[in-house]
């Protein structure tokens, strides 16, 4: 892609090479979300070898997730500067190198820096560019594409957790980390697939009030490039922080922060919770696979459901419903101790977790629009990183102090349910639109493509008081029944005959 960053053509192709891009997004999403959870299989061996508590060991997954989310703005800037493909290739190498180096660690601090920081950064440099590229290829089928790509998380989680258990039994945690590092090199192959969609042709210049130099390029490249005050040079906006003033973005950001405090806690603690309840190690690891199997079905199904014409304008309420269902599942299963009860919890958790995963980025795309999505995604992931650094480590410390998992499930469920309630109430009270004038994608809380097009058309009209060729003068008069001023052409005296 070179240094020009991602560009969109006249319209997303909604197919073609986009299906190959979707397949790569499927793999990247699987590694990004499944890998930090699958690493928890090695925690007991790490606790034994390093003589550490569970909270200290859980920092490996927490740092990995924090890097995945916290480096969002950095990833946005790099994608804008260098493009998706180079960033993803470098990210794949970093993710692999982190796990390989972690296999030689002799202290927990070294694990934090290698498996946590380095691998987490590599996954981040793959995850966000893949979502950006997916948005460039799909518009009409975008909810379904997001659901199919999000299904990579449960597929890889259901495979990586038993694989990690087998690697631990046959090669120990060091050999397991080394082999997983080689597996992460597949991210480089996925990055090579990310070919940008065809760009639009050259914009024709107007003869009278023609575009200033660089203006056509600014129109093609979107909000990343804007005209300098001199009118002769352009500069690239690497990170659009003005999206923070968007009410829809603010509501979504608060929701994601509350959600991240508790959403990942049950999945991270599930295997060790089952082992402490007397479940054999192999069956305890299989619980995450159950979550993954249900999640595999839930994500594409929910994505297809959200793409229906009647439901797509209300996708924010569907997202809040999924959050509330996930929180209530945690609350109702806090005292589950038998294997059958844990299986029932995994089924319900996988269903609601899949709905959340399928809808979360579709809601953001619909709220801020495709041009501002890269910057909005980076800022949201940064905020989510703070919550990830608070949630799982705090849960681990409570487990060490109380020796009881029940309160952990109560806290996690309350936080996720509160996020769903806030999303529904804030959307209804602050973002609800009148019945006449349904929203178009990308216009919620901010200017959309239609408004930008109208502004461009308005800029082509001559200002009031200027004369057109032939003695025509443009003035502004109110349009009947509307209110906004529109131009009207009148003739000067003596020129109408």
Short mmCIF file of C-alpha atoms in Angstrom, two decimals:
data_model
loop_
_atom_site.label_atom_id
_atom_site.label_comp_id
_atom_site.label_asym_id
_atom_site.label_seq_id
_atom_site.Cartn_x
_atom_site.Cartn_y
_atom_site.Cartn_z
CA UNK A 1 0.00 0.00 0.00
CA UNK A 2 3.00 2.27 0.38
CA UNK A 3 2.83 5.41 2.44
CA UNK A 4 -0.57 6.46 1.24
CA UNK A 5 -2.54 4.48 3.84
CA UNK A 6 -5.88 2.83 3.15
CA UNK A 7 -8.07 4.39 0.46
CA UNK A 8 -11.59 3.74 -0.56
CA UNK A 9 -12.94 3.63 -4.06
CA UNK A 10 -16.27 5.06 -5.15
CA UNK A 11 -17.93 2.33 -3.09
CA UNK A 12 -16.89 -0.82 -1.19
CA UNK A 13 -16.97 -3.84 -3.54
CA UNK A 14 -18.87 -6.01 -1.00
CA UNK A 15 -17.20 -9.12 -2.36
CA UNK A 16 -14.47 -10.13 -4.79
CA UNK A 17 -11.06 -9.97 -3.12
CA UNK A 18 -12.93 -8.86 -0.01
CA UNK A 19 -13.65 -12.50 0.78
CA UNK A 20 -9.92 -13.21 0.93
CA UNK A 21 -9.53 -10.18 3.20
CA UNK A 22 -12.38 -11.54 5.33
CA UNK A 23 -10.58 -14.88 5.65
CA UNK A 24 -7.41 -13.11 6.82
CA UNK A 25 -9.44 -11.06 9.32
CA UNK A 26 -10.92 -14.32 10.60
CA UNK A 27 -7.43 -15.65 11.40
CA UNK A 28 -6.15 -12.37 12.89
CA UNK A 29 -9.21 -11.96 15.11
CA UNK A 30 -8.77 -15.54 16.29
CA UNK A 31 -5.19 -14.93 17.36
CA UNK A 32 -5.91 -11.49 18.86
CA UNK A 33 -8.77 -12.60 21.12
CA UNK A 34 -8.09 -16.31 21.55
CA UNK A 35 -4.40 -16.20 22.31
CA UNK A 36 -4.44 -14.21 25.59
CA UNK A 37 -7.12 -16.54 26.97
CA UNK A 38 -5.45 -19.74 25.76
CA UNK A 39 -2.20 -18.76 27.50
CA UNK A 40 -4.03 -19.13 30.83
CA UNK A 41 -3.65 -22.92 30.42
CA UNK A 42 0.04 -22.47 31.30
CA UNK A 43 -0.58 -20.44 34.46
CA UNK A 44 -0.32 -23.28 36.99
CA UNK A 45 3.01 -24.42 35.57
CA UNK A 46 4.29 -20.84 35.67
CA UNK A 47 3.13 -20.43 39.26
CA UNK A 48 5.00 -23.61 40.23
CA UNK A 49 8.24 -22.76 38.42
CA UNK A 50 8.42 -19.11 39.46
CA UNK A 51 6.86 -19.48 42.92
CA UNK A 52 4.35 -16.75 42.16
CA UNK A 53 0.69 -16.25 43.01
CA UNK A 54 -2.15 -16.35 40.55
CA UNK A 55 -2.49 -12.56 40.41
CA UNK A 56 1.19 -12.16 39.46
CA UNK A 57 0.89 -14.80 36.74
CA UNK A 58 -2.38 -13.36 35.40
CA UNK A 59 -0.49 -10.19 34.51
CA UNK A 60 0.88 -12.02 31.45
CA UNK A 61 -2.57 -12.18 29.85
CA UNK A 62 -3.52 -8.76 31.16
CA UNK A 63 -0.44 -7.06 29.70
CA UNK A 64 -1.01 -8.86 26.40
CA UNK A 65 -4.60 -7.61 26.27
CA UNK A 66 -3.55 -4.14 27.42
CA UNK A 67 -1.03 -3.90 24.60
CA UNK A 68 -3.64 -5.17 22.14
CA UNK A 69 -5.97 -2.34 23.16
CA UNK A 70 -3.65 0.35 24.50
CA UNK A 71 -1.56 0.70 21.36
CA UNK A 72 -4.66 1.46 19.30
CA UNK A 73 -3.73 5.12 18.57
CA UNK A 74 -0.19 4.05 17.65
CA UNK A 75 -1.58 1.48 15.26
CA UNK A 76 -3.93 4.08 13.73
CA UNK A 77 -1.03 6.45 13.11
CA UNK A 78 1.16 3.72 11.61
CA UNK A 79 -1.62 2.54 9.30
CA UNK A 80 -2.24 6.08 8.09
CA UNK A 81 1.48 6.64 7.54
CA UNK A 82 2.60 3.30 6.07
CA UNK A 83 -0.56 1.37 5.16
CA UNK A 84 -2.17 -1.81 6.46
CA UNK A 85 0.02 -4.41 4.78
CA UNK A 86 3.49 -3.29 6.03
CA UNK A 87 2.18 -2.73 9.55
CA UNK A 88 0.66 -6.22 9.69
CA UNK A 89 3.82 -7.89 8.40
CA UNK A 90 5.92 -6.23 11.10
CA UNK A 91 3.26 -7.07 13.70
CA UNK A 92 3.36 -10.76 12.81
CA UNK A 93 7.13 -10.85 13.29
CA UNK A 94 6.88 -9.09 16.67
CA UNK A 95 4.15 -11.43 17.93
CA UNK A 96 6.17 -14.50 16.99
CA UNK A 97 9.41 -13.13 18.43
CA UNK A 98 7.72 -12.36 21.74
CA UNK A 99 6.58 -15.94 22.37
CA UNK A 100 9.90 -17.41 21.20
CA UNK A 101 11.84 -15.14 23.57
CA UNK A 102 9.38 -15.93 26.38
CA UNK A 103 10.35 -19.60 26.20
CA UNK A 104 13.81 -18.61 27.52
CA UNK A 105 12.52 -16.44 30.39
CA UNK A 106 13.93 -17.01 33.88
CA UNK A 107 11.86 -14.39 35.72
CA UNK A 108 8.28 -13.20 35.59
CA UNK A 109 9.46 -9.74 34.55
CA UNK A 110 10.97 -11.25 31.42
CA UNK A 111 7.64 -12.94 30.67
CA UNK A 112 5.88 -9.59 31.08
CA UNK A 113 8.22 -7.94 28.55
CA UNK A 114 8.22 -10.75 25.97
CA UNK A 115 4.91 -12.63 26.02
CA UNK A 116 3.08 -9.61 27.40
CA UNK A 117 4.49 -6.48 25.77
CA UNK A 118 6.11 -7.77 22.57
CA UNK A 119 3.49 -10.36 21.60
CA UNK A 120 0.66 -8.02 22.60
CA UNK A 121 2.11 -5.24 20.43
CA UNK A 122 2.46 -7.60 17.49
CA UNK A 123 -1.15 -8.75 17.79
CA UNK A 124 -2.29 -5.12 18.01
CA UNK A 125 -0.46 -4.22 14.80
CA UNK A 126 -2.37 -7.02 13.08
CA UNK A 127 -5.80 -6.68 14.66
CA UNK A 128 -6.68 -3.03 14.03
CA UNK A 129 -5.45 -2.84 10.39
CA UNK A 130 -7.46 -5.96 9.56
CA UNK A 131 -10.66 -4.33 10.82
CA UNK A 132 -9.92 -1.15 8.89
CA UNK A 133 -9.36 -3.09 5.69
CA UNK A 134 -12.56 -5.09 6.24
CA UNK A 135 -14.52 -1.82 6.43
CA UNK A 136 -13.01 -0.72 3.11
CA UNK A 137 -14.26 -3.83 1.34
CA UNK A 138 -17.77 -4.18 2.80
CA UNK A 139 -20.70 -1.79 3.28
CA UNK A 140 -24.02 -3.47 2.48
CA UNK A 141 -22.83 -6.81 3.88
CA UNK A 142 -20.77 -5.25 6.64
CA UNK A 143 -22.72 -6.67 9.63
CA UNK A 144 -22.40 -10.18 8.21
CA UNK A 145 -18.72 -9.64 7.39
CA UNK A 146 -18.05 -8.41 10.94
CA UNK A 147 -19.87 -11.42 12.36
CA UNK A 148 -17.92 -13.89 10.22
CA UNK A 149 -14.58 -12.24 11.03
CA UNK A 150 -15.43 -12.17 14.73
CA UNK A 151 -16.11 -15.92 14.59
CA UNK A 152 -12.34 -16.40 14.37
CA UNK A 153 -12.09 -15.73 18.08
CA UNK A 154 -14.15 -18.75 19.26
CA UNK A 155 -12.74 -21.02 16.54
CA UNK A 156 -9.18 -20.32 17.62
CA UNK A 157 -10.06 -20.33 21.31
CA UNK A 158 -11.65 -23.79 21.01
CA UNK A 159 -8.52 -25.02 19.21
CA UNK A 160 -5.75 -23.17 21.08
CA UNK A 161 -6.85 -24.13 24.58
CA UNK A 162 -6.68 -27.94 24.07
CA UNK A 163 -3.56 -27.45 21.93
CA UNK A 164 -1.91 -25.52 24.74
CA UNK A 165 -2.82 -28.27 27.20
CA UNK A 166 -1.26 -30.91 24.93
CA UNK A 167 1.86 -28.83 24.41
CA UNK A 168 2.15 -28.33 28.16
CA UNK A 169 1.92 -32.07 28.85
CA UNK A 170 4.40 -33.11 26.14
CA UNK A 171 6.91 -30.23 25.96
CA UNK A 172 6.38 -28.18 29.13
CA UNK A 173 5.54 -24.52 29.11
CA UNK A 174 8.85 -23.53 27.50
CA UNK A 175 8.40 -25.85 24.54
CA UNK A 176 4.76 -24.82 24.28
CA UNK A 177 5.67 -21.13 24.09
CA UNK A 178 8.31 -21.86 21.44
CA UNK A 179 5.85 -23.74 19.21
CA UNK A 180 3.14 -21.14 19.67
CA UNK A 181 5.63 -18.49 18.57
CA UNK A 182 6.10 -20.35 15.30
CA UNK A 183 2.32 -20.59 14.91
CA UNK A 184 2.00 -16.80 15.15
CA UNK A 185 4.05 -16.39 11.97
CA UNK A 186 0.80 -17.07 10.13
CA UNK A 187 -0.07 -13.44 10.90
CA UNK A 188 2.52 -12.42 8.29
CA UNK A 189 0.73 -14.48 5.66
CA UNK A 190 -2.55 -12.78 6.56
CA UNK A 191 -0.90 -9.37 6.28
CA UNK A 192 0.27 -10.16 2.76
CA UNK A 193 -3.37 -10.70 1.73
CA UNK A 194 -4.37 -7.14 2.64
CA UNK A 195 -4.42 -5.64 -0.84
CA UNK A 196 -6.14 -2.22 -0.88
CA UNK A 197 -9.35 -1.89 -2.89
CA UNK A 198 -9.10 -0.02 -6.21
CA UNK A 199 -9.05 3.76 -5.78
CA UNK A 200 -11.25 6.19 -7.70
CA UNK A 201 -10.18 7.78 -10.93
CA UNK A 202 -8.86 11.34 -11.18
CA UNK A 203 -11.34 14.01 -10.16
CA UNK A 204 -12.19 16.36 -13.08
CA UNK A 205 -11.23 20.00 -12.57
CA UNK A 206 -13.70 22.84 -12.98
CA UNK A 207 -12.83 25.56 -15.47
CA UNK A 208 -14.13 28.63 -13.62
CA UNK A 209 -13.61 28.07 -9.91
CA UNK A 210 -11.44 24.96 -10.29
CA UNK A 211 -10.03 22.94 -7.42
CA UNK A 212 -6.98 24.29 -5.73
CA UNK A 213 -3.84 22.15 -6.07
CA UNK A 214 -4.16 19.11 -3.81
CA UNK A 215 -7.93 19.46 -3.36
CA UNK A 216 -8.77 16.50 -5.59
CA UNK A 217 -6.35 14.35 -3.65
CA UNK A 218 -7.98 15.48 -0.41
CA UNK A 219 -11.39 14.41 -1.70
CA UNK A 220 -10.07 10.99 -2.68
CA UNK A 221 -8.12 10.27 0.51
CA UNK A 222 -10.91 11.24 2.92
CA UNK A 223 -10.35 12.93 6.29
CA UNK A 224 -6.68 11.95 6.51
CA UNK A 225 -5.62 14.68 4.07
CA UNK A 226 -6.76 18.27 4.26
CA UNK A 227 -5.80 21.45 2.48
CA UNK A 228 -3.18 23.63 4.11
CA UNK A 229 -3.94 27.32 4.61
CA UNK A 230 -1.70 28.22 1.67
CA UNK A 231 -3.90 26.15 -0.64
CA UNK A 232 -0.87 24.66 -2.38
CA UNK A 233 0.25 21.92 0.01
CA UNK A 234 -1.57 19.14 1.83
CA UNK A 235 -0.83 17.40 5.08
CA UNK A 236 -2.05 14.14 6.54
CA UNK A 237 -4.14 13.99 9.70
CA UNK A 238 -2.67 10.94 11.42
CA UNK A 239 -5.17 10.76 14.29
CA UNK A 240 -8.54 12.53 14.24
CA UNK A 241 -9.17 13.35 17.92
CA UNK A 242 -12.18 15.51 17.06
CA UNK A 243 -14.23 12.32 17.09
CA UNK A 244 -14.18 12.57 20.90
CA UNK A 245 -16.68 15.43 20.65
CA UNK A 246 -19.20 13.10 19.00
CA UNK A 247 -21.96 12.13 21.47
CA UNK A 248 -22.40 8.72 19.91
CA UNK A 249 -18.69 8.04 20.28
CA UNK A 250 -18.73 9.19 23.91
CA UNK A 251 -21.62 6.85 24.74
CA UNK A 252 -19.87 3.96 23.04
CA UNK A 253 -16.54 4.66 24.78
CA UNK A 254 -18.10 4.67 28.26
CA UNK A 255 -19.96 1.46 27.45
CA UNK A 256 -16.79 -0.27 26.27
CA UNK A 257 -14.89 0.80 29.41
CA UNK A 258 -17.53 -0.65 31.73
CA UNK A 259 -17.79 -3.76 29.58
CA UNK A 260 -14.03 -4.42 29.54
CA UNK A 261 -13.85 -4.33 33.34
CA UNK A 262 -15.70 -7.63 33.59
CA UNK A 263 -16.23 -9.22 30.18
CA UNK A 264 -12.94 -11.13 30.00
CA UNK A 265 -12.68 -12.12 33.67
CA UNK A 266 -14.84 -15.31 33.59
CA UNK A 267 -13.08 -16.65 30.48
CA UNK A 268 -9.63 -16.07 32.00
CA UNK A 269 -10.52 -17.64 35.38
CA UNK A 270 -12.73 -20.44 34.07
CA UNK A 271 -10.08 -23.17 33.68
CA UNK A 272 -8.50 -22.65 37.09
CA UNK A 273 -11.94 -22.24 38.69
CA UNK A 274 -12.94 -25.65 37.33
CA UNK A 275 -9.66 -27.24 38.46
CA UNK A 276 -10.12 -25.92 42.00
CA UNK A 277 -13.65 -27.38 41.95
CA UNK A 278 -12.18 -30.85 41.36
CA UNK A 279 -12.66 -31.07 37.60
CA UNK A 280 -9.83 -33.01 35.86
CA UNK A 281 -7.36 -30.87 33.92
CA UNK A 282 -8.35 -32.13 30.46
CA UNK A 283 -12.06 -31.59 31.13
CA UNK A 284 -11.40 -28.17 32.62
CA UNK A 285 -9.54 -27.11 29.47
CA UNK A 286 -12.44 -28.44 27.38
CA UNK A 287 -14.78 -25.92 29.02
CA UNK A 288 -13.18 -23.13 27.01
CA UNK A 289 -13.75 -25.22 23.90
CA UNK A 290 -17.47 -25.39 24.74
CA UNK A 291 -17.54 -21.61 24.97
CA UNK A 292 -15.79 -21.50 21.63
CA UNK A 293 -18.15 -23.95 19.90
CA UNK A 294 -21.23 -21.96 20.94
CA UNK A 295 -19.48 -18.71 20.08
CA UNK A 296 -18.73 -20.01 16.57
CA UNK A 297 -22.44 -20.27 15.83
CA UNK A 298 -23.51 -17.15 17.72
CA UNK A 299 -21.25 -14.60 15.98
CA UNK A 300 -22.16 -15.19 12.31
CA UNK A 301 -25.82 -15.69 13.23
CA UNK A 302 -25.92 -12.43 15.17
CA UNK A 303 -24.08 -10.63 12.37
CA UNK A 304 -26.64 -11.83 9.84
CA UNK A 305 -29.45 -10.83 12.20
CA UNK A 306 -28.02 -7.33 12.65
CA UNK A 307 -27.85 -6.93 8.87
CA UNK A 308 -31.62 -7.21 8.45
CA UNK A 309 -33.24 -4.01 7.23
CA UNK A 310 -35.56 -3.76 10.24
CA UNK A 311 -32.84 -4.33 12.85
CA UNK A 312 -29.81 -2.55 11.42
CA UNK A 313 -30.96 0.95 12.48
CA UNK A 314 -31.39 -0.41 16.03
CA UNK A 315 -28.08 -2.28 16.30
CA UNK A 316 -27.11 -0.27 19.41
CA UNK A 317 -30.08 -1.68 21.33
CA UNK A 318 -29.22 -5.19 20.15
CA UNK A 319 -25.69 -4.64 21.46
CA UNK A 320 -26.98 -3.48 24.85
CA UNK A 321 -29.24 -6.55 25.04
CA UNK A 322 -26.24 -8.81 24.44
CA UNK A 323 -24.30 -7.06 27.22
CA UNK A 324 -27.13 -7.44 29.71
CA UNK A 325 -27.52 -11.12 28.81
CA UNK A 326 -23.81 -11.71 29.38
CA UNK A 327 -23.87 -9.96 32.75
CA UNK A 328 -26.91 -11.87 33.93
CA UNK A 329 -25.23 -15.13 32.92
CA UNK A 330 -22.27 -14.36 35.17
CA UNK A 331 -24.54 -13.39 38.06
CA UNK A 332 -26.73 -16.49 37.82
CA UNK A 333 -23.78 -18.89 37.55
CA UNK A 334 -21.61 -17.55 40.38
CA UNK A 335 -22.25 -20.67 42.53
CA UNK A 336 -21.82 -23.25 39.78
CA UNK A 337 -19.53 -26.02 41.09
CA UNK A 338 -20.53 -29.23 39.35
CA UNK A 339 -19.29 -30.03 35.86
CA UNK A 340 -22.83 -30.03 34.47
CA UNK A 341 -23.51 -26.57 35.89
CA UNK A 342 -20.23 -25.30 34.45
CA UNK A 343 -21.16 -26.69 31.03
CA UNK A 344 -24.52 -24.90 31.18
CA UNK A 345 -22.73 -21.69 32.13
CA UNK A 346 -20.32 -22.10 29.19
CA UNK A 347 -23.21 -22.50 26.74
CA UNK A 348 -25.04 -19.39 27.97
CA UNK A 349 -21.81 -17.41 28.26
CA UNK A 350 -20.68 -18.41 24.78
CA UNK A 351 -24.00 -17.32 23.27
CA UNK A 352 -24.04 -13.87 24.86
CA UNK A 353 -20.29 -13.40 24.43
CA UNK A 354 -20.63 -14.18 20.73
CA UNK A 355 -23.36 -11.60 20.33
CA UNK A 356 -21.16 -8.96 21.96
CA UNK A 357 -18.20 -9.87 19.78
CA UNK A 358 -20.22 -9.76 16.56
CA UNK A 359 -21.80 -6.37 17.25
CA UNK A 360 -19.17 -4.28 19.03
CA UNK A 361 -17.32 -2.96 15.97
CA UNK A 362 -20.44 -2.75 13.82
CA UNK A 363 -21.92 -0.36 16.42
CA UNK A 364 -18.79 1.79 16.30
CA UNK A 365 -18.73 1.89 12.49
CA UNK A 366 -22.39 2.89 12.41
CA UNK A 367 -21.81 5.57 15.05
CA UNK A 368 -18.83 7.44 13.57
CA UNK A 369 -18.78 6.39 9.90
CA UNK A 370 -16.07 4.76 7.85
CA UNK A 371 -13.80 7.85 7.36
CA UNK A 372 -13.35 8.36 11.11
CA UNK A 373 -13.41 4.69 12.07
CA UNK A 374 -9.60 4.18 12.22
CA UNK A 375 -9.11 7.04 14.68
CA UNK A 376 -12.22 6.15 16.69
CA UNK A 377 -11.13 2.52 16.95
CA UNK A 378 -7.68 3.46 18.16
CA UNK A 379 -9.03 5.77 20.86
CA UNK A 380 -11.61 3.23 22.03
CA UNK A 381 -9.00 0.49 22.27
CA UNK A 382 -6.78 2.79 24.34
CA UNK A 383 -9.62 3.40 26.79
CA UNK A 384 -10.39 -0.29 26.88
CA UNK A 385 -6.77 -1.06 27.73
CA UNK A 386 -7.12 0.85 31.00
CA UNK A 387 -10.13 -1.27 31.94
CA UNK A 388 -8.30 -4.49 31.02
CA UNK A 389 -5.40 -3.54 33.28
CA UNK A 390 -7.86 -3.02 36.13
CA UNK A 391 -10.28 -5.94 35.70
CA UNK A 392 -8.44 -9.30 35.45
CA UNK A 393 -5.51 -8.41 37.77
CA UNK A 394 -7.93 -7.17 40.43
CA UNK A 395 -9.93 -10.36 40.07
CA UNK A 396 -6.76 -12.41 40.50
CA UNK A 397 -5.85 -10.55 43.69
CA UNK A 398 -9.32 -11.14 45.09
CA UNK A 399 -8.97 -14.86 44.34
CA UNK A 400 -5.63 -14.96 46.17
CA UNK A 401 -7.04 -13.06 49.14
CA UNK A 402 -10.50 -14.64 49.48
CA UNK A 403 -9.92 -18.09 47.97
CA UNK A 404 -13.41 -17.73 46.55
CA UNK A 405 -14.49 -17.29 42.94
CA UNK A 406 -18.11 -16.43 43.71
CA UNK A 407 -17.57 -12.73 44.37
CA UNK A 408 -15.51 -12.47 41.17
CA UNK A 409 -18.45 -13.62 39.06
CA UNK A 410 -20.78 -11.24 40.89
CA UNK A 411 -18.51 -8.26 40.24
CA UNK A 412 -17.84 -9.14 36.60
CA UNK A 413 -21.51 -9.74 35.87
CA UNK A 414 -22.56 -6.48 37.51
CA UNK A 415 -20.07 -4.45 35.46
CA UNK A 416 -21.12 -5.97 32.12
CA UNK A 417 -24.84 -5.66 32.90
CA UNK A 418 -24.34 -2.03 33.90
CA UNK A 419 -22.62 -1.38 30.56
CA UNK A 420 -25.64 -2.77 28.71
CA UNK A 421 -28.10 -0.69 30.72
CA UNK A 422 -26.07 2.47 30.17
CA UNK A 423 -25.85 1.85 26.42
CA UNK A 424 -29.61 1.37 26.09
CA UNK A 425 -30.58 4.35 28.26
CA UNK A 426 -28.02 6.74 26.75
CA UNK A 427 -28.94 5.75 23.21
CA UNK A 428 -32.64 6.27 23.89
CA UNK A 429 -32.25 9.58 25.75
CA UNK A 430 -29.33 11.22 23.92
CA UNK A 431 -29.09 9.71 20.45
CA UNK A 432 -32.67 8.91 19.50
CA UNK A 433 -33.86 10.50 16.24
CA UNK A 434 -37.31 11.58 15.10
CA UNK A 435 -39.31 8.94 13.30
CA UNK A 436 -39.24 10.91 10.03
CA UNK A 437 -35.72 10.70 8.70
CA UNK A 438 -34.15 7.34 9.51
CA UNK A 439 -30.39 7.50 10.06
CA UNK A 440 -27.98 6.49 7.39
CA UNK A 441 -24.87 4.48 8.34
CA UNK A 442 -22.08 6.65 9.63
CA UNK A 443 -24.16 9.71 10.54
CA UNK A 444 -25.10 8.96 14.14
CA UNK A 445 -23.88 11.79 16.29
CA UNK A 446 -21.76 13.33 13.54
CA UNK A 447 -21.62 14.45 9.96
CA UNK A 448 -22.04 11.63 7.49
CA UNK A 449 -21.26 11.15 3.85
CA UNK A 450 -24.54 12.75 2.71
CA UNK A 451 -23.89 15.90 4.72
CA UNK A 452 -20.38 16.13 3.29
CA UNK A 453 -21.78 15.74 -0.20
CA UNK A 454 -24.31 18.50 0.45
CA UNK A 455 -21.57 20.76 1.74
CA UNK A 456 -19.55 20.10 -1.40
CA UNK A 457 -22.50 20.94 -3.62
CA UNK A 458 -23.13 24.13 -1.65
CA UNK A 459 -19.52 25.15 -2.13
CA UNK A 460 -20.00 25.03 -5.91
CA UNK A 461 -22.76 27.63 -5.83
CA UNK A 462 -21.76 31.27 -6.39
CA UNK A 463 -21.89 33.53 -3.33
CA UNK A 464 -24.70 36.00 -2.93
CA UNK A 465 -24.20 39.29 -4.73
CA UNK A 466 -21.91 37.97 -7.46
CA UNK A 467 -22.78 38.17 -11.13
CA UNK A 468 -22.92 35.17 -13.39
CA UNK A 469 -22.00 35.41 -17.09
CA UNK A 470 -24.77 37.24 -18.96
CA UNK A 471 -25.58 39.61 -16.10
CA UNK A 472 -27.18 37.05 -13.74
CA UNK A 473 -26.94 37.88 -10.08
CA UNK A 474 -27.22 35.26 -7.31
CA UNK A 475 -29.13 36.18 -4.16
CA UNK A 476 -30.44 34.10 -1.26
CA UNK A 477 -34.11 33.83 -0.37
CA UNK A 478 -35.87 31.47 2.03
CA UNK A 479 -37.19 28.28 0.45
CA UNK A 480 -40.94 27.84 1.09
CA UNK A 481 -41.69 25.51 3.95
CA UNK A 482 -38.09 24.82 4.92
CA UNK A 483 -36.14 27.71 6.36
CA UNK A 484 -32.58 27.20 5.03
CA UNK A 485 -31.58 29.80 2.48
CA UNK A 486 -31.28 28.66 -1.12
CA UNK A 487 -29.92 30.56 -4.13
CA UNK A 488 -32.29 32.18 -6.60
CA UNK A 489 -31.24 33.68 -9.89
CA UNK A 490 -32.65 37.04 -10.98
CA UNK A 491 -31.92 39.20 -13.99
CA UNK A 492 -30.84 42.80 -13.97
CA UNK A 493 -33.14 45.44 -15.45
CA UNK A 494 -32.84 45.65 -19.16
CA UNK A 495 -31.53 42.15 -19.64
CA UNK A 496 -34.81 40.21 -19.51
CA UNK A 497 -35.96 41.09 -23.02
#
